[in-house]
Amino acid sequence: MPEHDPETLRPSGMTRRQFIKSVIAAGVVTCSGALFSGPAGAAPAGPPGAVERLITLDVNGQQRRVDVLPHETLAQTLRYKLGLTSVKIGCDRAECGSCTVLVDDVPRYSCSTLTHSVRGAKILTVEGLTRPDGGLHPLQQGVLDAQGFQCGYCAPGFLMATLGFLKTNPDPTRAELAHGVSGNLCRCQDYDKILTALQNGAASMRKA
Amino acid sequence: MPQHDAPFTPRLTGHDYVTPDLRAKLTGTARFSEDFRIEGMLACKLLTSPMPHAKVARLDTSAALAVPGVRAILTAEDLPAPADTVTDTGSVIRANKWAEPALTMEPLYAGEPVLAVAAATEAAAAEAIAKIDIAFSPLPFVIDPLDSLRPGGPAARGDGNVWLQPPAGPDGAPAMAQVGRLSWTEADFAAAGPHRLPLGKPSREWAYGDLEAGFAKAALVLDETFVTPNVSHQTLETRSTLAYWQNGKVFIHTGTQSTMQTVPAISRWLGIPPERIVFISEFTGGGFGSKGTAGISLVIPALLAKKANAPVMMRVGRELEQAIGRARPSCIGRLRAGFAADGRLLALDMYVLQDNGPYEENNDAAMSGRIVSLLYQPQAMRWRGLAVLTNTPTRMYQTGPGGVQGVMLMDRVLAKAARELKLDQVAIRRVNAPAGKAPYDAAGAGGKRPHATSAFVKEALDQGAAAFGWQARQALPRDLGDGRRRGLGVGLGSFVAGTIGFDGLFVITPEGRLRIHCGIGNLGTESFSDVQRVLADAMDVPWEACEIVWGDTGKHLPWSCVSGGSQTIHAMSRAALAASLDAKKKLKEIAAQTLGGAPEDYAVAGGRVSRASDGRGLDFGEAARRAMALGGAYDGHEISAGLHALTKASAQALAGQGLLAVAKDTFPRDGQSFSYVATFAEVEVDTATGMYRVVDFHAAADSGVVVHPRAFGGQVVGRSMLGLGHVTGQRWVFDRHYGMPLGSRFYQTKPPTILELPQKTGWSSVGIPDPETPIGARGIGEPPTGAAAAALLNALSDALGDDRFRRAPILPDMILASLEPDARPRDHGLSANV
């Protein structure tokens, strides 16, 4: 890749366009993040030896610089600072799974994961599944074709839990997949159609 | 409005498709209320009551207001006083002094909001809450309705403990219900004993037929008491709300079950006219009745935003949601039922005591009587009911409100009767099933009992029994070895399933497309889109030529029903059809004016209006441009009378954009629309652990024409799962000494997970069109819940025997206790809140 190419990779591994996008997003961060910052937010620098606040996270293939409090959960960071609103907080206590994201390919309840604990890990949310041209991930497409989910509030969490499970078992039976996503609640309780749709999505992934 | 003149060709209706909102849900671009941000947005925190009933004795907010970042504190003093309101139809909604306020200085349940703080950050708001100087004086409280009815028992409110119905006035008009004091006598309690509901004084009752003659003729008389659970709605999306005021208007984002009906509700709560309200609710993360229109969770941030003069986001966490997020009321029922030898229900004496919570009277107890009278067609029946106030969270409609409790109380009585009379469970339901224009309730003012539009319950029973293999399974052994037992059960469900009289509105654009304006709430049932399939069929256009505009009153939407009580597919498919007839009339008139001849020479088909004689005509785009040139009614510059005021305002705003079609549903209907479900379940019980699970399940619906099969199936199975949860684990738990709720999280009042989906799950539909609606479709959301709960209760009785349980949910420890030698049914003093 020539030096003057606008898509030149930067040292972080990001393209220029990705870098600019992340800076724009970081601008949003400051204003929306203020809503949830603690009293410590008033003090710009912590005492010596405190946890570094300004950290870099690998989210959906982008390096995102973000100011993170020591007690901040990954769900708070993703939703309120990085604007990834697919991450839903249904219970904030690891009961419902609507905040599920992948951390190094493993489904995690982001409401119960401290952001500082996932520095250096690859974080994936539903926003990161869609291709840059807007095309759907085969899992999303398979679910869409089968009209999976009703209100859809639980859908992002279910999709990420499924994706993580399929990495360990790409061709599950219906019962195996049900176990794989049993940490996710749906209150419309359309579980039968959800399983059918997720199986359809898994089949799409195997064909892709 | 012209009559339904053209035959309806269902090219899209009845077929699966992908709804237009789904992609956003799967890509994370769907914006629920809490996903919105606006410049200068403040955070809101509530101070809630730490006691079940108290008065605020001291309140000083000065230290809280001094916290940096705090902008305003809203208290009960800031609320508009309750006032009578007049609806657009001229009817008066009278102020109710016992109605739920948004904030209160006399909280009536633990967790009730007392005041609200707006601050720059949630942390600052929380710090302010901590610095509020407040003292509460505890007052007497009651958690269980029977405690309140005992002589000298506590009352939930200072001025009473029950809802009383005063006699009708001299003009026969029903009087407004009032809170008053009522105690039952020691003799009432003594006569019942500890395990039956005492039959003390009710507040409401009705009857038809000769009850005592029915009991005298009966071959079997049963007297059964049962307690149904309090069940919180537990929508996965809490009721977080964003509100702000701009240019004299209030903008509100929150989840709702009706975009348009929420507007007049906001108007009543805030005391401002509808034209000053912009309401945005494109996606709603579950409602189940609890997000009907506007409630306190919307009012608090709206008033706080006004006081702070800045946008306010009230994020609602799970524990606050459990407190203010509504719940189905528990009902304690006592049913005395007399059966003939062939299973016919000759006489039914039904008493329902409702745990009402502290505020407005819920309709569940009354609805339980209505549904039982319809679904089991007793030859003679008396219903009595009493709503007792308790210091527990506010109740509200939940899927099949009252119908679920009625079926949970009654269907198990039918199951027991079948076993005692040695009848087949399907047969006893068939012999009592409603058919055709089946009557329900007592006679009204005209001396005639009201009736259903249709009922094909026998057909649903037969279809379900065949699909489930009911007869063949009867021969299966109940003992599965290793301490495991099999149980088989069937249960019925029913609920209202359609209203009438709403408006349809769409524009044929100059590009020849249909832009459909939709005021229906989008809570996942997909009816907001499904009813437009009917419109596309009626206009004979492909689905790709249609675009739906929904979820924002700024986009000019018509008056629509609330998506609750399974109304929408019935009500709004009628409204869509009415609008299509208006469009066709206008298209034909425009064609005749443009091309000559009379309007009736023309027909609408294939995206054109043309005449058969010479094939001349206009495509929709040409016709729309002609409509704009002609003006008047054709492009919406003149609006016909009879429409709702909000529809008129929307139509006027759209004038000049194309051919404007707008009409009110005035199609006739004889009777009240109900839907029905017959559900079959096989359960496997492990008597060593008390664990059980449904291994096979089939629900057969009688709901008329199915408009969107996959959405229909999703509702049948999803709402069935809700019913199974009523039996397997959903309940409230209270510390009865302090009146504090102990179960405020999912794991403590546990909804079914995907692992509780029956191993085999099926659904089907009888599909016989409803004769009283042009499309033939009725709603399906409500009836599966009660049917599933009843089928599972009956299957457990089949596995373990009758008289094991007098309350639901049935937890494993109850199963184990019931299997002890000399076990007695456990009912915990008929309390739902164990």
Short mmCIF file of N, CA and C in Angstrom, two decimals, chain A residues 69-176:
data_model
loop_
_atom_site.label_atom_id
_atom_site.label_comp_id
_atom_site.label_asym_id
_atom_site.label_seq_id
_atom_site.Cartn_x
_atom_site.Cartn_y
_atom_site.Cartn_z
N LEU A 69 -14.17 5.08 33.91
CA LEU A 69 -14.03 5.08 35.36
C LEU A 69 -13.64 3.68 35.84
N PRO A 70 -12.99 3.60 37.00
CA PRO A 70 -12.56 2.28 37.48
C PRO A 70 -13.72 1.29 37.67
N HIS A 71 -14.89 1.80 38.06
CA HIS A 71 -16.00 0.91 38.37
C HIS A 71 -16.98 0.78 37.21
N GLU A 72 -16.59 1.26 36.05
CA GLU A 72 -17.54 1.31 34.93
C GLU A 72 -17.72 -0.07 34.29
N THR A 73 -18.96 -0.40 33.96
CA THR A 73 -19.20 -1.68 33.29
C THR A 73 -19.06 -1.51 31.78
N LEU A 74 -18.80 -2.63 31.13
CA LEU A 74 -18.65 -2.61 29.68
C LEU A 74 -19.94 -2.14 29.01
N ALA A 75 -21.09 -2.52 29.58
CA ALA A 75 -22.37 -2.07 29.02
C ALA A 75 -22.47 -0.55 29.05
N GLN A 76 -22.06 0.05 30.17
CA GLN A 76 -22.10 1.52 30.26
C GLN A 76 -21.17 2.15 29.23
N THR A 77 -19.99 1.61 29.10
CA THR A 77 -19.03 2.18 28.15
C THR A 77 -19.56 2.07 26.72
N LEU A 78 -20.03 0.87 26.38
CA LEU A 78 -20.47 0.65 24.99
C LEU A 78 -21.70 1.48 24.68
N ARG A 79 -22.67 1.49 25.57
CA ARG A 79 -23.93 2.19 25.31
C ARG A 79 -23.78 3.69 25.39
N TYR A 80 -23.24 4.13 26.53
CA TYR A 80 -23.35 5.56 26.83
C TYR A 80 -22.12 6.35 26.39
N LYS A 81 -21.02 5.69 26.16
CA LYS A 81 -19.84 6.45 25.73
C LYS A 81 -19.51 6.19 24.27
N LEU A 82 -19.72 4.98 23.81
CA LEU A 82 -19.40 4.69 22.41
C LEU A 82 -20.65 4.66 21.53
N GLY A 83 -21.80 4.90 22.10
CA GLY A 83 -23.02 5.04 21.29
C GLY A 83 -23.52 3.74 20.68
N LEU A 84 -23.08 2.60 21.21
CA LEU A 84 -23.52 1.31 20.65
C LEU A 84 -24.80 0.88 21.38
N THR A 85 -25.92 1.42 20.93
CA THR A 85 -27.16 1.25 21.68
C THR A 85 -27.83 -0.10 21.44
N SER A 86 -27.22 -0.96 20.62
CA SER A 86 -27.75 -2.33 20.54
C SER A 86 -27.56 -3.04 21.87
N VAL A 87 -26.60 -2.58 22.65
CA VAL A 87 -26.32 -3.20 23.95
C VAL A 87 -27.40 -2.72 24.92
N LYS A 88 -28.37 -3.57 25.19
CA LYS A 88 -29.51 -3.19 26.02
C LYS A 88 -29.27 -3.58 27.47
N ILE A 89 -29.68 -2.72 28.37
CA ILE A 89 -29.56 -3.06 29.80
C ILE A 89 -30.95 -3.43 30.30
N GLY A 90 -31.22 -4.72 30.34
CA GLY A 90 -32.55 -5.18 30.76
C GLY A 90 -32.64 -5.35 32.26
N CYS A 91 -31.53 -5.73 32.90
CA CYS A 91 -31.58 -5.99 34.34
C CYS A 91 -30.38 -5.41 35.06
N ASP A 92 -29.25 -5.23 34.37
CA ASP A 92 -28.02 -4.70 34.94
C ASP A 92 -27.45 -5.61 36.02
N ARG A 93 -27.81 -6.89 36.00
CA ARG A 93 -27.36 -7.79 37.07
C ARG A 93 -27.20 -9.23 36.56
N ALA A 94 -26.85 -9.38 35.28
CA ALA A 94 -26.54 -10.71 34.75
C ALA A 94 -27.69 -11.71 34.87
N GLU A 95 -28.91 -11.21 34.69
CA GLU A 95 -30.06 -12.12 34.76
C GLU A 95 -30.73 -12.33 33.42
N CYS A 96 -30.63 -11.36 32.50
CA CYS A 96 -31.49 -11.40 31.31
C CYS A 96 -30.73 -11.54 30.00
N GLY A 97 -29.45 -11.17 29.96
CA GLY A 97 -28.64 -11.40 28.77
C GLY A 97 -28.84 -10.41 27.65
N SER A 98 -29.66 -9.37 27.83
CA SER A 98 -29.90 -8.46 26.70
C SER A 98 -28.67 -7.58 26.41
N CYS A 99 -27.68 -7.61 27.30
CA CYS A 99 -26.46 -6.83 27.09
C CYS A 99 -25.31 -7.70 26.57
N THR A 100 -25.61 -8.93 26.14
CA THR A 100 -24.54 -9.87 25.75
C THR A 100 -23.73 -9.35 24.58
N VAL A 101 -22.41 -9.37 24.72
CA VAL A 101 -21.49 -9.05 23.62
C VAL A 101 -20.43 -10.15 23.60
N LEU A 102 -19.67 -10.20 22.52
CA LEU A 102 -18.57 -11.16 22.48
C LEU A 102 -17.29 -10.46 22.94
N VAL A 103 -16.58 -11.12 23.83
CA VAL A 103 -15.25 -10.67 24.24
C VAL A 103 -14.29 -11.79 23.87
N ASP A 104 -13.45 -11.54 22.88
CA ASP A 104 -12.59 -12.59 22.33
C ASP A 104 -13.40 -13.84 22.00
N ASP A 105 -14.50 -13.63 21.30
CA ASP A 105 -15.37 -14.70 20.79
C ASP A 105 -16.21 -15.40 21.86
N VAL A 106 -16.12 -14.95 23.10
CA VAL A 106 -16.89 -15.59 24.18
C VAL A 106 -18.04 -14.66 24.58
N PRO A 107 -19.28 -15.16 24.62
CA PRO A 107 -20.40 -14.31 25.05
C PRO A 107 -20.24 -13.88 26.50
N ARG A 108 -20.38 -12.59 26.74
CA ARG A 108 -20.26 -12.07 28.12
C ARG A 108 -21.42 -11.12 28.38
N TYR A 109 -21.92 -11.13 29.62
CA TYR A 109 -22.89 -10.12 30.03
C TYR A 109 -22.11 -8.83 30.24
N SER A 110 -22.29 -7.86 29.36
CA SER A 110 -21.48 -6.65 29.48
C SER A 110 -21.89 -5.82 30.69
N CYS A 111 -23.10 -6.05 31.23
CA CYS A 111 -23.52 -5.30 32.41
C CYS A 111 -22.74 -5.74 33.64
N SER A 112 -22.12 -6.91 33.56
CA SER A 112 -21.43 -7.46 34.72
C SER A 112 -19.96 -7.70 34.42
N THR A 113 -19.45 -6.95 33.46
CA THR A 113 -18.04 -7.02 33.09
C THR A 113 -17.45 -5.62 33.25
N LEU A 114 -16.38 -5.51 34.04
CA LEU A 114 -15.74 -4.19 34.16
C LEU A 114 -14.97 -3.88 32.88
N THR A 115 -15.14 -2.67 32.38
CA THR A 115 -14.50 -2.31 31.12
C THR A 115 -12.97 -2.47 31.21
N HIS A 116 -12.42 -2.11 32.36
CA HIS A 116 -10.95 -2.20 32.48
C HIS A 116 -10.45 -3.63 32.34
N SER A 117 -11.35 -4.61 32.56
CA SER A 117 -10.91 -6.01 32.49
C SER A 117 -10.83 -6.53 31.06
N VAL A 118 -11.30 -5.75 30.09
CA VAL A 118 -11.31 -6.26 28.71
C VAL A 118 -10.40 -5.42 27.81
N ARG A 119 -9.49 -4.68 28.43
CA ARG A 119 -8.50 -3.96 27.61
C ARG A 119 -7.66 -5.00 26.87
N GLY A 120 -7.48 -4.76 25.59
CA GLY A 120 -6.69 -5.69 24.79
C GLY A 120 -7.50 -6.82 24.20
N ALA A 121 -8.75 -6.95 24.62
CA ALA A 121 -9.60 -8.01 24.06
C ALA A 121 -10.39 -7.47 22.87
N LYS A 122 -10.82 -8.38 22.01
CA LYS A 122 -11.64 -7.98 20.87
C LYS A 122 -13.11 -8.03 21.29
N ILE A 123 -13.76 -6.87 21.22
CA ILE A 123 -15.16 -6.77 21.65
C ILE A 123 -16.03 -6.64 20.41
N LEU A 124 -17.09 -7.43 20.38
CA LEU A 124 -17.97 -7.39 19.20
C LEU A 124 -19.41 -7.20 19.65
N THR A 125 -20.09 -6.22 19.06
CA THR A 125 -21.52 -6.01 19.30
C THR A 125 -22.26 -6.22 17.99
N VAL A 126 -23.58 -6.18 18.06
CA VAL A 126 -24.38 -6.40 16.85
C VAL A 126 -24.03 -5.38 15.75
N GLU A 127 -23.70 -4.16 16.19
CA GLU A 127 -23.34 -3.14 15.19
C GLU A 127 -22.16 -3.60 14.34
N GLY A 128 -21.29 -4.45 14.94
CA GLY A 128 -20.11 -4.90 14.23
C GLY A 128 -20.37 -6.07 13.29
N LEU A 129 -21.59 -6.60 13.31
CA LEU A 129 -21.90 -7.74 12.42
C LEU A 129 -22.21 -7.27 11.01
N THR A 130 -22.90 -6.15 10.92
CA THR A 130 -23.34 -5.66 9.62
C THR A 130 -22.12 -5.27 8.79
N ARG A 131 -22.11 -5.64 7.52
CA ARG A 131 -20.97 -5.32 6.65
C ARG A 131 -20.95 -3.82 6.36
N PRO A 132 -19.77 -3.30 5.98
CA PRO A 132 -19.68 -1.86 5.71
C PRO A 132 -20.68 -1.39 4.65
N ASP A 133 -21.01 -2.27 3.69
CA ASP A 133 -21.97 -1.86 2.65
C ASP A 133 -23.41 -2.00 3.12
N GLY A 134 -23.60 -2.32 4.40
CA GLY A 134 -24.95 -2.43 4.94
C GLY A 134 -25.52 -3.84 4.82
N GLY A 135 -24.82 -4.72 4.16
CA GLY A 135 -25.28 -6.10 4.03
C GLY A 135 -25.28 -6.79 5.38
N LEU A 136 -26.20 -7.73 5.53
CA LEU A 136 -26.33 -8.39 6.82
C LEU A 136 -25.36 -9.56 6.94
N HIS A 137 -24.94 -9.83 8.17
CA HIS A 137 -24.21 -11.05 8.52
C HIS A 137 -25.16 -12.23 8.25
N PRO A 138 -24.62 -13.38 7.82
CA PRO A 138 -25.51 -14.51 7.52
C PRO A 138 -26.43 -14.89 8.68
N LEU A 139 -25.94 -14.73 9.91
CA LEU A 139 -26.80 -15.03 11.07
C LEU A 139 -27.99 -14.06 11.10
N GLN A 140 -27.72 -12.78 10.91
CA GLN A 140 -28.80 -11.79 10.89
C GLN A 140 -29.77 -12.08 9.74
N GLN A 141 -29.20 -12.40 8.57
CA GLN A 141 -30.03 -12.64 7.39
C GLN A 141 -30.94 -13.85 7.61
N GLY A 142 -30.37 -14.90 8.19
CA GLY A 142 -31.17 -16.11 8.44
C GLY A 142 -32.31 -15.84 9.41
N VAL A 143 -32.03 -15.04 10.43
CA VAL A 143 -33.06 -14.71 11.41
C VAL A 143 -34.12 -13.81 10.77
N LEU A 144 -33.66 -12.87 9.95
CA LEU A 144 -34.59 -11.96 9.27
C LEU A 144 -35.54 -12.75 8.37
N ASP A 145 -34.99 -13.66 7.60
CA ASP A 145 -35.81 -14.43 6.66
C ASP A 145 -36.88 -15.25 7.38
N ALA A 146 -36.60 -15.62 8.63
CA ALA A 146 -37.56 -16.43 9.38
C ALA A 146 -38.44 -15.58 10.30
N GLN A 147 -38.34 -14.23 10.16
CA GLN A 147 -39.14 -13.32 11.00
C GLN A 147 -38.97 -13.66 12.48
N GLY A 148 -37.69 -13.80 12.90
CA GLY A 148 -37.43 -14.10 14.31
C GLY A 148 -37.69 -12.90 15.19
N PHE A 149 -38.07 -13.15 16.43
CA PHE A 149 -38.27 -12.14 17.48
C PHE A 149 -39.56 -11.33 17.30
N GLN A 150 -40.05 -10.80 18.41
CA GLN A 150 -41.23 -9.94 18.38
C GLN A 150 -40.81 -8.49 18.65
N CYS A 151 -40.79 -8.06 19.94
CA CYS A 151 -40.45 -6.65 20.18
C CYS A 151 -39.00 -6.36 19.82
N GLY A 152 -38.13 -7.37 19.89
CA GLY A 152 -36.76 -7.22 19.43
C GLY A 152 -35.80 -6.65 20.45
N TYR A 153 -36.28 -6.37 21.67
CA TYR A 153 -35.39 -5.79 22.67
C TYR A 153 -34.29 -6.77 23.06
N CYS A 154 -34.63 -8.06 23.08
CA CYS A 154 -33.66 -9.07 23.46
C CYS A 154 -32.81 -9.54 22.29
N ALA A 155 -33.17 -9.12 21.06
CA ALA A 155 -32.57 -9.71 19.86
C ALA A 155 -31.06 -9.53 19.79
N PRO A 156 -30.50 -8.33 20.02
CA PRO A 156 -29.05 -8.21 19.92
C PRO A 156 -28.31 -9.16 20.86
N GLY A 157 -28.80 -9.28 22.09
CA GLY A 157 -28.16 -10.19 23.05
C GLY A 157 -28.25 -11.64 22.59
N PHE A 158 -29.41 -12.03 22.10
CA PHE A 158 -29.59 -13.40 21.59
C PHE A 158 -28.64 -13.65 20.40
N LEU A 159 -28.53 -12.67 19.51
CA LEU A 159 -27.67 -12.86 18.34
C LEU A 159 -26.22 -13.06 18.76
N MET A 160 -25.76 -12.26 19.72
CA MET A 160 -24.36 -12.38 20.13
C MET A 160 -24.13 -13.68 20.89
N ALA A 161 -25.08 -14.09 21.72
CA ALA A 161 -24.94 -15.36 22.44
C ALA A 161 -24.89 -16.52 21.44
N THR A 162 -25.72 -16.42 20.41
CA THR A 162 -25.75 -17.47 19.39
C THR A 162 -24.43 -17.52 18.63
N LEU A 163 -23.96 -16.36 18.25
CA LEU A 163 -22.71 -16.31 17.49
C LEU A 163 -21.57 -16.93 18.30
N GLY A 164 -21.51 -16.60 19.57
CA GLY A 164 -20.47 -17.18 20.42
C GLY A 164 -20.62 -18.68 20.55
N PHE A 165 -21.85 -19.14 20.71
CA PHE A 165 -22.08 -20.57 20.84
C PHE A 165 -21.71 -21.31 19.55
N LEU A 166 -22.04 -20.71 18.41
CA LEU A 166 -21.78 -21.37 17.13
C LEU A 166 -20.28 -21.49 16.86
N LYS A 167 -19.48 -20.66 17.52
CA LYS A 167 -18.03 -20.79 17.33
C LYS A 167 -17.52 -22.08 17.94
N THR A 168 -18.22 -22.57 18.96
CA THR A 168 -17.80 -23.84 19.56
C THR A 168 -18.59 -25.01 18.99
N ASN A 169 -19.77 -24.73 18.45
CA ASN A 169 -20.64 -25.80 17.91
C ASN A 169 -21.39 -25.24 16.71
N PRO A 170 -20.77 -25.29 15.53
CA PRO A 170 -21.35 -24.61 14.36
C PRO A 170 -22.62 -25.27 13.82
N ASP A 171 -22.86 -26.52 14.19
CA ASP A 171 -24.02 -27.23 13.63
C ASP A 171 -24.81 -27.89 14.77
N PRO A 172 -25.40 -27.07 15.63
CA PRO A 172 -26.05 -27.63 16.83
C PRO A 172 -27.44 -28.19 16.52
N THR A 173 -27.89 -29.11 17.36
CA THR A 173 -29.29 -29.50 17.33
C THR A 173 -30.09 -28.36 17.95
N ARG A 174 -31.41 -28.45 17.78
CA ARG A 174 -32.28 -27.43 18.38
C ARG A 174 -32.09 -27.38 19.90
N ALA A 175 -32.00 -28.54 20.51
CA ALA A 175 -31.85 -28.59 21.97
C ALA A 175 -30.50 -28.03 22.39
N GLU A 176 -29.46 -28.33 21.62
CA GLU A 176 -28.13 -27.80 21.96
C GLU A 176 -28.12 -26.28 21.85
#
